[in-house]
Short mmCIF file of C-alpha atoms in Angstrom, two decimals:
data_model
loop_
_atom_site.label_atom_id
_atom_site.label_comp_id
_atom_site.label_asym_id
_atom_site.label_seq_id
_atom_site.Cartn_x
_atom_site.Cartn_y
_atom_site.Cartn_z
CA MET P 1 -45.02 -10.13 -12.98
CA ILE P 2 -41.24 -10.15 -13.24
CA THR P 3 -39.17 -12.84 -11.90
CA LEU P 4 -35.86 -11.71 -10.51
CA ASN P 5 -33.36 -13.99 -8.86
CA LEU P 6 -32.53 -12.38 -5.68
CA ASN P 7 -29.65 -13.81 -3.57
CA GLY P 8 -29.99 -17.31 -5.07
CA THR P 9 -33.96 -17.47 -4.83
CA ASP P 10 -36.36 -16.64 -7.60
CA HIS P 11 -39.08 -13.93 -6.65
CA GLU P 12 -42.17 -13.17 -8.73
CA LEU P 13 -42.61 -9.52 -8.31
CA ASP P 14 -45.69 -7.41 -9.41
CA VAL P 15 -44.04 -4.38 -10.64
CA ALA P 16 -43.63 -2.44 -13.93
CA GLY P 17 -40.77 -3.45 -15.94
CA ASP P 18 -39.47 0.23 -15.90
CA MET P 19 -39.43 0.25 -12.24
CA PRO P 20 -35.71 0.95 -10.94
CA LEU P 21 -34.37 -2.31 -9.32
CA LEU P 22 -33.51 -0.27 -6.27
CA TRP P 23 -37.07 0.26 -5.57
CA ALA P 24 -38.11 -3.26 -6.26
CA LEU P 25 -35.44 -4.58 -3.80
CA ARG P 26 -36.27 -1.75 -1.07
CA ASP P 27 -39.98 -1.41 -1.36
CA VAL P 28 -41.38 -4.65 -2.84
CA ALA P 29 -38.69 -7.60 -1.78
CA ASN P 30 -38.15 -5.88 1.63
CA LEU P 31 -34.09 -6.00 0.98
CA THR P 32 -33.31 -2.70 2.55
CA GLY P 33 -29.49 -3.01 2.80
CA THR P 34 -29.16 -1.47 -0.57
CA LYS P 35 -29.18 2.42 -0.29
CA TYR P 36 -30.61 5.33 -2.20
CA GLY P 37 -28.02 8.08 -2.53
CA CYS P 38 -28.15 10.13 -5.66
CA GLY P 39 -30.81 8.37 -8.10
CA MET P 40 -28.49 9.25 -11.06
CA ALA P 41 -25.86 6.12 -10.94
CA LEU P 42 -23.05 8.73 -9.67
CA CYS P 43 -22.60 7.82 -6.05
CA GLY P 44 -22.56 3.86 -5.82
CA ALA P 45 -24.55 3.59 -2.62
CA CYS P 46 -27.11 1.50 -4.64
CA THR P 47 -24.70 -1.05 -6.10
CA VAL P 48 -25.68 -4.48 -6.34
CA ASN P 49 -23.91 -7.38 -8.22
CA VAL P 50 -25.84 -8.60 -11.43
CA GLU P 51 -24.21 -11.75 -12.83
CA GLY P 52 -21.12 -10.96 -10.72
CA GLN P 53 -20.69 -7.14 -12.13
CA PRO P 54 -21.24 -4.10 -10.04
CA THR P 55 -24.50 -2.50 -11.21
CA ARG P 56 -26.05 0.67 -10.05
CA SER P 57 -29.66 -0.34 -9.11
CA CYS P 58 -31.06 3.20 -9.07
CA VAL P 59 -31.04 3.39 -12.97
CA THR P 60 -31.27 -0.20 -13.87
CA PRO P 61 -34.92 -1.00 -14.71
CA VAL P 62 -36.07 -4.49 -13.45
CA SER P 63 -37.06 -5.58 -16.91
CA ALA P 64 -33.08 -5.45 -17.79
CA VAL P 65 -32.18 -8.06 -14.87
CA ALA P 66 -35.19 -10.27 -15.12
CA GLY P 67 -33.80 -13.90 -14.91
CA LYS P 68 -30.20 -12.70 -14.23
CA ARG P 69 -28.58 -13.68 -10.86
CA ILE P 70 -28.65 -10.47 -8.46
CA THR P 71 -26.51 -10.35 -5.25
CA THR P 72 -27.41 -7.73 -2.47
CA ILE P 73 -25.71 -6.92 0.57
CA GLU P 74 -27.74 -9.17 2.49
CA ALA P 75 -26.30 -12.21 0.74
CA VAL P 76 -22.81 -11.20 -0.23
CA GLY P 77 -21.40 -13.00 2.78
CA ASP P 78 -22.79 -16.17 1.37
CA ASP P 79 -19.98 -16.08 -1.23
CA ALA P 80 -16.39 -16.78 -0.24
CA VAL P 81 -14.97 -13.77 -1.53
CA GLY P 82 -17.98 -11.70 -0.03
CA LYS P 83 -17.42 -13.21 3.19
CA VAL P 84 -13.55 -12.25 3.19
CA VAL P 85 -14.32 -8.71 2.20
CA GLN P 86 -16.90 -8.23 5.11
CA GLU P 87 -14.44 -9.62 7.46
CA ALA P 88 -11.50 -7.25 6.21
CA TRP P 89 -14.16 -4.32 6.81
CA ARG P 90 -14.90 -5.28 10.06
CA GLN P 91 -11.22 -6.00 11.05
CA LEU P 92 -10.07 -2.50 9.79
CA ASP P 93 -12.97 -0.67 11.15
CA VAL P 94 -13.57 0.71 7.74
CA VAL P 95 -17.15 2.02 8.36
CA GLN P 96 -17.70 5.31 9.83
CA CYS P 97 -21.36 6.69 9.00
CA GLY P 98 -21.79 3.47 6.99
CA TYR P 99 -24.48 4.85 4.58
CA CYS P 100 -22.15 3.99 1.57
CA GLN P 101 -20.75 0.84 2.81
CA SER P 102 -22.89 -1.82 1.16
CA GLY P 103 -22.27 -0.41 -2.27
CA GLN P 104 -18.66 -0.33 -1.49
CA ILE P 105 -18.48 -3.96 -0.33
CA MET P 106 -20.40 -5.06 -3.43
CA ALA P 107 -18.02 -3.21 -5.51
CA ALA P 108 -15.10 -4.78 -3.69
CA THR P 109 -16.44 -8.13 -3.88
CA ALA P 110 -16.96 -7.78 -7.62
CA LEU P 111 -13.46 -6.54 -7.91
CA LEU P 112 -11.66 -9.26 -5.88
CA SER P 113 -13.98 -12.16 -7.65
CA SER P 114 -12.23 -11.24 -11.04
CA ASN P 115 -8.73 -10.08 -9.61
CA LYS P 116 -7.44 -11.68 -6.58
CA ALA P 117 -4.27 -9.43 -6.48
CA PRO P 118 -5.30 -5.75 -7.32
CA THR P 119 -2.92 -3.10 -7.50
CA ASP P 120 -3.95 0.44 -6.02
CA ALA P 121 -4.66 1.30 -9.44
CA ASP P 122 -6.85 -1.44 -9.94
CA ILE P 123 -8.53 -0.76 -6.48
CA ASP P 124 -8.92 2.94 -7.51
CA ALA P 125 -10.42 2.24 -10.73
CA ALA P 126 -12.97 -0.42 -9.53
CA MET P 127 -13.77 1.61 -6.78
CA SER P 128 -14.13 5.01 -8.37
CA GLY P 129 -17.85 5.18 -8.93
CA ASN P 130 -18.36 4.66 -5.10
CA ILE P 131 -18.35 7.89 -3.17
CA CYS P 132 -17.97 8.09 0.79
CA ARG P 133 -18.66 11.38 2.19
CA CYS P 134 -16.69 10.36 5.38
CA ALA P 135 -13.73 9.84 3.11
CA THR P 136 -12.78 6.34 4.45
CA TYR P 137 -10.98 5.74 1.17
CA VAL P 138 -7.63 4.81 2.77
CA ARG P 139 -9.29 2.09 4.90
CA ILE P 140 -11.28 1.02 2.07
CA ARG P 141 -8.41 0.36 0.04
CA ALA P 142 -6.48 -1.27 2.87
CA ALA P 143 -9.34 -3.54 3.50
CA ILE P 144 -9.43 -4.60 -0.30
CA HIS P 145 -5.88 -5.48 0.11
CA GLU P 146 -6.42 -7.30 3.37
CA ALA P 147 -9.05 -9.30 1.70
CA ALA P 148 -6.84 -9.94 -1.14
CA GLY P 149 -4.03 -11.10 0.92
CA GLN P 150 -6.46 -13.74 2.46
CA LEU P 151 -7.82 -14.93 -0.82
CA ALA P 152 -4.28 -15.61 -2.14
#
């Protein structure tokens, strides 16, 4: 048994310590908002925030995050910054197909939690590991700026 703090609640999961966090979230905890993309931490679709830091759940073993605060897309709106990010995403109609967007929102929330006034370069650096096949990068950047303006 491994105890994970998922979205503010401790969960005892009967999983092997080397199980990727992504599969523990999706298959055991039934939190399916985090998506499988590449399985190699290259695309960012599986991004969750661990202790506020964007983390690729597809390559993170559950044993590495036991006892740490894990936030998924299901609860990102419970946080003031996450809520503003989600509102900006909706307001600017960022989503096209939507598959990568949970990871994008998690990375953007982590960025704005530590930097309330990011430059384009800051945004590009923070979001560089999150790939969008629909190429909504311009709208993603605009939404991050919009959210930053609301947080200022």
